[in-house]
Amino acid sequence: LASASRELPQSFPQPGWGGATDCTGGTPPAGFDPLSNTQWQWDVACVWQAWALPGSNQRGSPSVFVAISESGIDFDHQDLASNFWEGKNFINPGVIPDDQHGSSVGGILVADDNGLGIMGVAPDCKLLWTKGGANRTNSFYDISNLYWAADKRARVFNVSWSMYMDN
């Protein structure tokens, strides 16, 4: 998997773990989701400041696919249905578990600007869901879902895996 990054200007806030940078006080665009003041991701991720950068395509693009590797997702959720593109379960093929964590992560990323719930930081992007990584011991299967998403044109990946280790 190839990785690309773009350095932000030195004046741009670059928060680290622990909330070291305060990005509060940005200005949402006109007509923005009326529930945005109840959503933590705007200030934590410095979204308003990123959207203000020259050349920023504030809402993302339908040609940009965001992939999440999660335990499940509600594809019919009112904020996700219009931006959901495709999904695949690599652990239990054919089973699409309805899981709130995947729906929450997907919503923070690409929830539709429909005034019904939250709005994602890139509401015009499309969402790919995959389940993989957990409950397997063979590392090929652990990342095969990421290769699948890359083959589907995903350019942004969010991987929410955890591991229990018995000492």
mmCIF file with all atom_site columns, C-alpha atoms in Angstrom:
data_model
loop_
_atom_site.group_PDB
_atom_site.id
_atom_site.type_symbol
_atom_site.label_atom_id
_atom_site.label_alt_id
_atom_site.label_comp_id
_atom_site.label_asym_id
_atom_site.label_entity_id
_atom_site.label_seq_id
_atom_site.pdbx_PDB_ins_code
_atom_site.Cartn_x
_atom_site.Cartn_y
_atom_site.Cartn_z
_atom_site.occupancy
_atom_site.B_iso_or_equiv
_atom_site.pdbx_formal_charge
_atom_site.auth_seq_id
_atom_site.auth_comp_id
_atom_site.auth_asym_id
_atom_site.auth_atom_id
_atom_site.pdbx_PDB_model_num
ATOM 1   C CA . LEU A 1 1   ? 0.000   0.000   0.000  1.00 0.00 ? 1   LEU A CA 1
ATOM 2   C CA . ALA A 1 2   ? 1.367   3.341   -0.961 1.00 0.00 ? 2   ALA A CA 1
ATOM 3   C CA . SER A 1 3   ? 1.187   6.250   1.409  1.00 0.00 ? 3   SER A CA 1
ATOM 4   C CA . ALA A 1 4   ? 1.008   9.916   0.546  1.00 0.00 ? 4   ALA A CA 1
ATOM 5   C CA . SER A 1 5   ? 1.200   12.882  2.856  1.00 0.00 ? 5   SER A CA 1
ATOM 6   C CA . ARG A 1 6   ? 1.126   16.633  2.504  1.00 0.00 ? 6   ARG A CA 1
ATOM 7   C CA . GLU A 1 7   ? 2.867   18.857  4.972  1.00 0.00 ? 7   GLU A CA 1
ATOM 8   C CA . LEU A 1 8   ? 0.741   21.606  6.427  1.00 0.00 ? 8   LEU A CA 1
ATOM 9   C CA . PRO A 1 9   ? 2.091   25.150  6.628  1.00 0.00 ? 9   PRO A CA 1
ATOM 10  C CA . GLN A 1 10  ? 3.940   25.834  9.879  1.00 0.00 ? 10  GLN A CA 1
ATOM 11  C CA . SER A 1 11  ? 1.216   28.261  10.948 1.00 0.00 ? 11  SER A CA 1
ATOM 12  C CA . PHE A 1 12  ? -1.445  25.554  10.713 1.00 0.00 ? 12  PHE A CA 1
ATOM 13  C CA . PRO A 1 13  ? -2.362  23.980  14.080 1.00 0.00 ? 13  PRO A CA 1
ATOM 14  C CA . GLN A 1 14  ? -1.075  20.426  14.322 1.00 0.00 ? 14  GLN A CA 1
ATOM 15  C CA . PRO A 1 15  ? -2.746  18.791  17.313 1.00 0.00 ? 15  PRO A CA 1
ATOM 16  C CA . GLY A 1 16  ? -1.180  15.802  18.977 1.00 0.00 ? 16  GLY A CA 1
ATOM 17  C CA . TRP A 1 17  ? -2.395  13.304  21.510 1.00 0.00 ? 17  TRP A CA 1
ATOM 18  C CA . GLY A 1 18  ? -3.752  14.979  24.594 1.00 0.00 ? 18  GLY A CA 1
ATOM 19  C CA . GLY A 1 19  ? -5.290  17.978  22.833 1.00 0.00 ? 19  GLY A CA 1
ATOM 20  C CA . ALA A 1 20  ? -2.118  20.091  22.946 1.00 0.00 ? 20  ALA A CA 1
ATOM 21  C CA . THR A 1 21  ? -3.435  22.449  20.267 1.00 0.00 ? 21  THR A CA 1
ATOM 22  C CA . ASP A 1 22  ? -6.680  24.359  20.672 1.00 0.00 ? 22  ASP A CA 1
ATOM 23  C CA . CYS A 1 23  ? -8.511  24.671  17.365 1.00 0.00 ? 23  CYS A CA 1
ATOM 24  C CA . THR A 1 24  ? -11.710 26.161  18.757 1.00 0.00 ? 24  THR A CA 1
ATOM 25  C CA . GLY A 1 25  ? -13.162 29.302  17.329 1.00 0.00 ? 25  GLY A CA 1
ATOM 26  C CA . GLY A 1 26  ? -13.201 28.473  13.633 1.00 0.00 ? 26  GLY A CA 1
ATOM 27  C CA . THR A 1 27  ? -16.106 29.568  11.515 1.00 0.00 ? 27  THR A CA 1
ATOM 28  C CA . PRO A 1 28  ? -18.403 27.062  9.807  1.00 0.00 ? 28  PRO A CA 1
ATOM 29  C CA . PRO A 1 29  ? -19.497 27.848  6.253  1.00 0.00 ? 29  PRO A CA 1
ATOM 30  C CA . ALA A 1 30  ? -22.895 29.423  5.643  1.00 0.00 ? 30  ALA A CA 1
ATOM 31  C CA . GLY A 1 31  ? -25.722 26.906  5.642  1.00 0.00 ? 31  GLY A CA 1
ATOM 32  C CA . PHE A 1 32  ? -23.663 24.412  7.578  1.00 0.00 ? 32  PHE A CA 1
ATOM 33  C CA . ASP A 1 33  ? -25.241 21.545  9.521  1.00 0.00 ? 33  ASP A CA 1
ATOM 34  C CA . PRO A 1 34  ? -27.197 23.142  12.400 1.00 0.00 ? 34  PRO A CA 1
ATOM 35  C CA . LEU A 1 35  ? -26.073 20.390  14.789 1.00 0.00 ? 35  LEU A CA 1
ATOM 36  C CA . SER A 1 36  ? -22.359 21.077  14.282 1.00 0.00 ? 36  SER A CA 1
ATOM 37  C CA . ASN A 1 37  ? -22.068 22.806  17.650 1.00 0.00 ? 37  ASN A CA 1
ATOM 38  C CA . THR A 1 38  ? -22.785 19.438  19.317 1.00 0.00 ? 38  THR A CA 1
ATOM 39  C CA . GLN A 1 39  ? -20.044 17.574  17.423 1.00 0.00 ? 39  GLN A CA 1
ATOM 40  C CA . TRP A 1 40  ? -16.577 17.303  18.936 1.00 0.00 ? 40  TRP A CA 1
ATOM 41  C CA . GLN A 1 41  ? -14.648 16.398  15.743 1.00 0.00 ? 41  GLN A CA 1
ATOM 42  C CA . TRP A 1 42  ? -14.719 19.914  14.267 1.00 0.00 ? 42  TRP A CA 1
ATOM 43  C CA . ASP A 1 43  ? -12.472 21.461  16.893 1.00 0.00 ? 43  ASP A CA 1
ATOM 44  C CA . VAL A 1 44  ? -10.393 18.367  17.728 1.00 0.00 ? 44  VAL A CA 1
ATOM 45  C CA . ALA A 1 45  ? -9.412  17.815  14.083 1.00 0.00 ? 45  ALA A CA 1
ATOM 46  C CA . CYS A 1 46  ? -9.064  21.546  13.270 1.00 0.00 ? 46  CYS A CA 1
ATOM 47  C CA . VAL A 1 47  ? -11.558 21.115  10.426 1.00 0.00 ? 47  VAL A CA 1
ATOM 48  C CA . TRP A 1 48  ? -12.531 24.783  10.135 1.00 0.00 ? 48  TRP A CA 1
ATOM 49  C CA . GLN A 1 49  ? -8.884  25.772  9.820  1.00 0.00 ? 49  GLN A CA 1
ATOM 50  C CA . ALA A 1 50  ? -8.187  23.039  7.257  1.00 0.00 ? 50  ALA A CA 1
ATOM 51  C CA . TRP A 1 51  ? -11.210 24.058  5.221  1.00 0.00 ? 51  TRP A CA 1
ATOM 52  C CA . ALA A 1 52  ? -9.907  27.635  5.182  1.00 0.00 ? 52  ALA A CA 1
ATOM 53  C CA . LEU A 1 53  ? -6.589  26.654  3.546  1.00 0.00 ? 53  LEU A CA 1
ATOM 54  C CA . PRO A 1 54  ? -6.177  27.966  -0.011 1.00 0.00 ? 54  PRO A CA 1
ATOM 55  C CA . GLY A 1 55  ? -7.231  25.363  -2.565 1.00 0.00 ? 55  GLY A CA 1
ATOM 56  C CA . SER A 1 56  ? -9.160  23.336  0.006  1.00 0.00 ? 56  SER A CA 1
ATOM 57  C CA . ASN A 1 57  ? -12.120 21.406  -1.363 1.00 0.00 ? 57  ASN A CA 1
ATOM 58  C CA . GLN A 1 58  ? -14.020 21.769  1.875  1.00 0.00 ? 58  GLN A CA 1
ATOM 59  C CA . ARG A 1 59  ? -16.524 18.958  1.511  1.00 0.00 ? 59  ARG A CA 1
ATOM 60  C CA . GLY A 1 60  ? -14.372 16.375  -0.242 1.00 0.00 ? 60  GLY A CA 1
ATOM 61  C CA . SER A 1 61  ? -15.332 14.809  -3.557 1.00 0.00 ? 61  SER A CA 1
ATOM 62  C CA . PRO A 1 62  ? -17.475 11.851  -4.678 1.00 0.00 ? 62  PRO A CA 1
ATOM 63  C CA . SER A 1 63  ? -14.398 10.597  -6.518 1.00 0.00 ? 63  SER A CA 1
ATOM 64  C CA . VAL A 1 64  ? -12.543 10.185  -3.199 1.00 0.00 ? 64  VAL A CA 1
ATOM 65  C CA . PHE A 1 65  ? -13.182 6.884   -1.424 1.00 0.00 ? 65  PHE A CA 1
ATOM 66  C CA . VAL A 1 66  ? -12.662 6.636   2.330  1.00 0.00 ? 66  VAL A CA 1
ATOM 67  C CA . ALA A 1 67  ? -12.275 3.098   3.695  1.00 0.00 ? 67  ALA A CA 1
ATOM 68  C CA . ILE A 1 68  ? -12.922 2.021   7.254  1.00 0.00 ? 68  ILE A CA 1
ATOM 69  C CA . SER A 1 69  ? -11.968 -1.344  8.708  1.00 0.00 ? 69  SER A CA 1
ATOM 70  C CA . GLU A 1 70  ? -14.531 -1.905  11.413 1.00 0.00 ? 70  GLU A CA 1
ATOM 71  C CA . SER A 1 71  ? -16.476 -4.563  13.272 1.00 0.00 ? 71  SER A CA 1
ATOM 72  C CA . GLY A 1 72  ? -19.708 -3.629  11.510 1.00 0.00 ? 72  GLY A CA 1
ATOM 73  C CA . ILE A 1 73  ? -21.814 -0.793  10.154 1.00 0.00 ? 73  ILE A CA 1
ATOM 74  C CA . ASP A 1 74  ? -25.418 0.228   9.618  1.00 0.00 ? 74  ASP A CA 1
ATOM 75  C CA . PHE A 1 75  ? -25.551 0.853   5.860  1.00 0.00 ? 75  PHE A CA 1
ATOM 76  C CA . ASP A 1 76  ? -29.123 2.106   6.114  1.00 0.00 ? 76  ASP A CA 1
ATOM 77  C CA . HIS A 1 77  ? -28.306 4.786   8.683  1.00 0.00 ? 77  HIS A CA 1
ATOM 78  C CA . GLN A 1 78  ? -29.876 8.119   7.688  1.00 0.00 ? 78  GLN A CA 1
ATOM 79  C CA . ASP A 1 79  ? -26.476 9.836   7.628  1.00 0.00 ? 79  ASP A CA 1
ATOM 80  C CA . LEU A 1 80  ? -24.531 7.078   5.829  1.00 0.00 ? 80  LEU A CA 1
ATOM 81  C CA . ALA A 1 81  ? -26.847 5.549   3.223  1.00 0.00 ? 81  ALA A CA 1
ATOM 82  C CA . SER A 1 82  ? -26.298 8.212   0.556  1.00 0.00 ? 82  SER A CA 1
ATOM 83  C CA . ASN A 1 83  ? -22.486 8.041   0.829  1.00 0.00 ? 83  ASN A CA 1
ATOM 84  C CA . PHE A 1 84  ? -22.038 4.303   1.262  1.00 0.00 ? 84  PHE A CA 1
ATOM 85  C CA . TRP A 1 85  ? -20.353 2.765   -1.786 1.00 0.00 ? 85  TRP A CA 1
ATOM 86  C CA . GLU A 1 86  ? -19.487 -0.860  -1.017 1.00 0.00 ? 86  GLU A CA 1
ATOM 87  C CA . GLY A 1 87  ? -18.582 -3.230  1.797  1.00 0.00 ? 87  GLY A CA 1
ATOM 88  C CA . LYS A 1 88  ? -17.027 -6.636  2.391  1.00 0.00 ? 88  LYS A CA 1
ATOM 89  C CA . ASN A 1 89  ? -16.607 -8.845  5.441  1.00 0.00 ? 89  ASN A CA 1
ATOM 90  C CA . PHE A 1 90  ? -13.321 -10.780 5.329  1.00 0.00 ? 90  PHE A CA 1
ATOM 91  C CA . ILE A 1 91  ? -13.933 -12.625 8.593  1.00 0.00 ? 91  ILE A CA 1
ATOM 92  C CA . ASN A 1 92  ? -17.505 -13.858 8.037  1.00 0.00 ? 92  ASN A CA 1
ATOM 93  C CA . PRO A 1 93  ? -18.130 -13.422 4.287  1.00 0.00 ? 93  PRO A CA 1
ATOM 94  C CA . GLY A 1 94  ? -21.650 -12.340 3.438  1.00 0.00 ? 94  GLY A CA 1
ATOM 95  C CA . VAL A 1 95  ? -22.450 -11.164 6.962  1.00 0.00 ? 95  VAL A CA 1
ATOM 96  C CA . ILE A 1 96  ? -22.862 -7.414  7.473  1.00 0.00 ? 96  ILE A CA 1
ATOM 97  C CA . PRO A 1 97  ? -23.057 -6.835  11.231 1.00 0.00 ? 97  PRO A CA 1
ATOM 98  C CA . ASP A 1 98  ? -24.994 -3.775  12.365 1.00 0.00 ? 98  ASP A CA 1
ATOM 99  C CA . ASP A 1 99  ? -22.463 -2.201  14.693 1.00 0.00 ? 99  ASP A CA 1
ATOM 100 C CA . GLN A 1 100 ? -22.604 1.266   16.142 1.00 0.00 ? 100 GLN A CA 1
ATOM 101 C CA . HIS A 1 101 ? -18.828 1.805   16.274 1.00 0.00 ? 101 HIS A CA 1
ATOM 102 C CA . GLY A 1 102 ? -18.443 1.454   12.504 1.00 0.00 ? 102 GLY A CA 1
ATOM 103 C CA . SER A 1 103 ? -21.466 3.685   11.978 1.00 0.00 ? 103 SER A CA 1
ATOM 104 C CA . SER A 1 104 ? -19.988 6.275   14.328 1.00 0.00 ? 104 SER A CA 1
ATOM 105 C CA . VAL A 1 105 ? -16.560 6.248   12.636 1.00 0.00 ? 105 VAL A CA 1
ATOM 106 C CA . GLY A 1 106 ? -18.138 6.335   9.173  1.00 0.00 ? 106 GLY A CA 1
ATOM 107 C CA . GLY A 1 107 ? -20.348 9.219   10.271 1.00 0.00 ? 107 GLY A CA 1
ATOM 108 C CA . ILE A 1 108 ? -17.463 11.305  11.605 1.00 0.00 ? 108 ILE A CA 1
ATOM 109 C CA . LEU A 1 109 ? -15.781 10.879  8.219  1.00 0.00 ? 109 LEU A CA 1
ATOM 110 C CA . VAL A 1 110 ? -18.519 11.079  5.570  1.00 0.00 ? 110 VAL A CA 1
ATOM 111 C CA . ALA A 1 111 ? -21.984 11.559  7.131  1.00 0.00 ? 111 ALA A CA 1
ATOM 112 C CA . ASP A 1 112 ? -24.312 13.366  4.740  1.00 0.00 ? 112 ASP A CA 1
ATOM 113 C CA . ASP A 1 113 ? -25.147 17.044  5.238  1.00 0.00 ? 113 ASP A CA 1
ATOM 114 C CA . ASN A 1 114 ? -28.869 16.338  5.542  1.00 0.00 ? 114 ASN A CA 1
ATOM 115 C CA . GLY A 1 115 ? -29.713 18.187  8.779  1.00 0.00 ? 115 GLY A CA 1
ATOM 116 C CA . LEU A 1 116 ? -30.887 14.943  10.406 1.00 0.00 ? 116 LEU A CA 1
ATOM 117 C CA . GLY A 1 117 ? -27.904 13.957  12.534 1.00 0.00 ? 117 GLY A CA 1
ATOM 118 C CA . ILE A 1 118 ? -24.221 14.741  12.365 1.00 0.00 ? 118 ILE A CA 1
ATOM 119 C CA . MET A 1 119 ? -22.269 15.805  9.306  1.00 0.00 ? 119 MET A CA 1
ATOM 120 C CA . GLY A 1 120 ? -18.934 14.224  8.464  1.00 0.00 ? 120 GLY A CA 1
ATOM 121 C CA . VAL A 1 121 ? -15.721 16.166  7.907  1.00 0.00 ? 121 VAL A CA 1
ATOM 122 C CA . ALA A 1 122 ? -15.876 15.148  4.220  1.00 0.00 ? 122 ALA A CA 1
ATOM 123 C CA . PRO A 1 123 ? -19.595 14.702  3.451  1.00 0.00 ? 123 PRO A CA 1
ATOM 124 C CA . ASP A 1 124 ? -19.119 14.512  -0.311 1.00 0.00 ? 124 ASP A CA 1
ATOM 125 C CA . CYS A 1 125 ? -16.706 11.552  -0.187 1.00 0.00 ? 125 CYS A CA 1
ATOM 126 C CA . LYS A 1 126 ? -17.815 7.941   -0.584 1.00 0.00 ? 126 LYS A CA 1
ATOM 127 C CA . LEU A 1 127 ? -17.457 5.224   2.072  1.00 0.00 ? 127 LEU A CA 1
ATOM 128 C CA . LEU A 1 128 ? -16.055 1.718   1.710  1.00 0.00 ? 128 LEU A CA 1
ATOM 129 C CA . TRP A 1 129 ? -16.546 -0.589  4.685  1.00 0.00 ? 129 TRP A CA 1
ATOM 130 C CA . THR A 1 130 ? -14.545 -3.711  5.384  1.00 0.00 ? 130 THR A CA 1
ATOM 131 C CA . LYS A 1 131 ? -14.242 -6.086  8.297  1.00 0.00 ? 131 LYS A CA 1
ATOM 132 C CA . GLY A 1 132 ? -10.858 -7.664  8.738  1.00 0.00 ? 132 GLY A CA 1
ATOM 133 C CA . GLY A 1 133 ? -7.847  -7.673  10.964 1.00 0.00 ? 133 GLY A CA 1
ATOM 134 C CA . ALA A 1 134 ? -9.481  -9.037  14.084 1.00 0.00 ? 134 ALA A CA 1
ATOM 135 C CA . ASN A 1 135 ? -10.061 -12.703 14.910 1.00 0.00 ? 135 ASN A CA 1
ATOM 136 C CA . ARG A 1 136 ? -7.391  -13.965 12.500 1.00 0.00 ? 136 ARG A CA 1
ATOM 137 C CA . THR A 1 137 ? -3.904  -15.261 13.087 1.00 0.00 ? 137 THR A CA 1
ATOM 138 C CA . ASN A 1 138 ? -2.573  -15.188 9.537  1.00 0.00 ? 138 ASN A CA 1
ATOM 139 C CA . SER A 1 139 ? -1.227  -11.706 8.784  1.00 0.00 ? 139 SER A CA 1
ATOM 140 C CA . PHE A 1 140 ? -2.142  -12.010 5.067  1.00 0.00 ? 140 PHE A CA 1
ATOM 141 C CA . TYR A 1 141 ? -5.812  -12.065 6.021  1.00 0.00 ? 141 TYR A CA 1
ATOM 142 C CA . ASP A 1 142 ? -5.270  -9.320  8.549  1.00 0.00 ? 142 ASP A CA 1
ATOM 143 C CA . ILE A 1 143 ? -4.451  -6.837  5.801  1.00 0.00 ? 143 ILE A CA 1
ATOM 144 C CA . SER A 1 144 ? -6.160  -8.386  2.772  1.00 0.00 ? 144 SER A CA 1
ATOM 145 C CA . ASN A 1 145 ? -9.154  -6.157  3.478  1.00 0.00 ? 145 ASN A CA 1
ATOM 146 C CA . LEU A 1 146 ? -6.913  -3.102  3.067  1.00 0.00 ? 146 LEU A CA 1
ATOM 147 C CA . TYR A 1 147 ? -5.670  -4.357  -0.295 1.00 0.00 ? 147 TYR A CA 1
ATOM 148 C CA . TRP A 1 148 ? -9.292  -4.902  -1.329 1.00 0.00 ? 148 TRP A CA 1
ATOM 149 C CA . ALA A 1 149 ? -10.155 -1.312  -0.349 1.00 0.00 ? 149 ALA A CA 1
ATOM 150 C CA . ALA A 1 150 ? -7.105  0.024   -2.213 1.00 0.00 ? 150 ALA A CA 1
ATOM 151 C CA . ASP A 1 151 ? -8.169  -1.934  -5.302 1.00 0.00 ? 151 ASP A CA 1
ATOM 152 C CA . LYS A 1 152 ? -11.574 -0.234  -4.979 1.00 0.00 ? 152 LYS A CA 1
ATOM 153 C CA . ARG A 1 153 ? -9.789  3.164   -5.176 1.00 0.00 ? 153 ARG A CA 1
ATOM 154 C CA . ALA A 1 154 ? -9.768  4.007   -1.460 1.00 0.00 ? 154 ALA A CA 1
ATOM 155 C CA . ARG A 1 155 ? -7.249  6.748   -0.772 1.00 0.00 ? 155 ARG A CA 1
ATOM 156 C CA . VAL A 1 156 ? -7.995  7.341   2.899  1.00 0.00 ? 156 VAL A CA 1
ATOM 157 C CA . PHE A 1 157 ? -8.031  4.492   5.446  1.00 0.00 ? 157 PHE A CA 1
ATOM 158 C CA . ASN A 1 158 ? -9.266  4.385   9.015  1.00 0.00 ? 158 ASN A CA 1
ATOM 159 C CA . VAL A 1 159 ? -8.374  1.177   10.825 1.00 0.00 ? 159 VAL A CA 1
ATOM 160 C CA . SER A 1 160 ? -9.962  0.625   14.234 1.00 0.00 ? 160 SER A CA 1
ATOM 161 C CA . TRP A 1 161 ? -8.364  -2.567  15.463 1.00 0.00 ? 161 TRP A CA 1
ATOM 162 C CA . SER A 1 162 ? -7.623  -3.600  18.982 1.00 0.00 ? 162 SER A CA 1
ATOM 163 C CA . MET A 1 163 ? -5.837  -6.583  20.383 1.00 0.00 ? 163 MET A CA 1
ATOM 164 C CA . TYR A 1 164 ? -5.996  -8.392  23.678 1.00 0.00 ? 164 TYR A CA 1
ATOM 165 C CA . MET A 1 165 ? -2.714  -9.893  24.810 1.00 0.00 ? 165 MET A CA 1
ATOM 166 C CA . ASP A 1 166 ? -2.598  -12.336 27.679 1.00 0.00 ? 166 ASP A CA 1
ATOM 167 C CA . ASN A 1 167 ? 0.654   -11.840 29.581 1.00 0.00 ? 167 ASN A CA 1
#
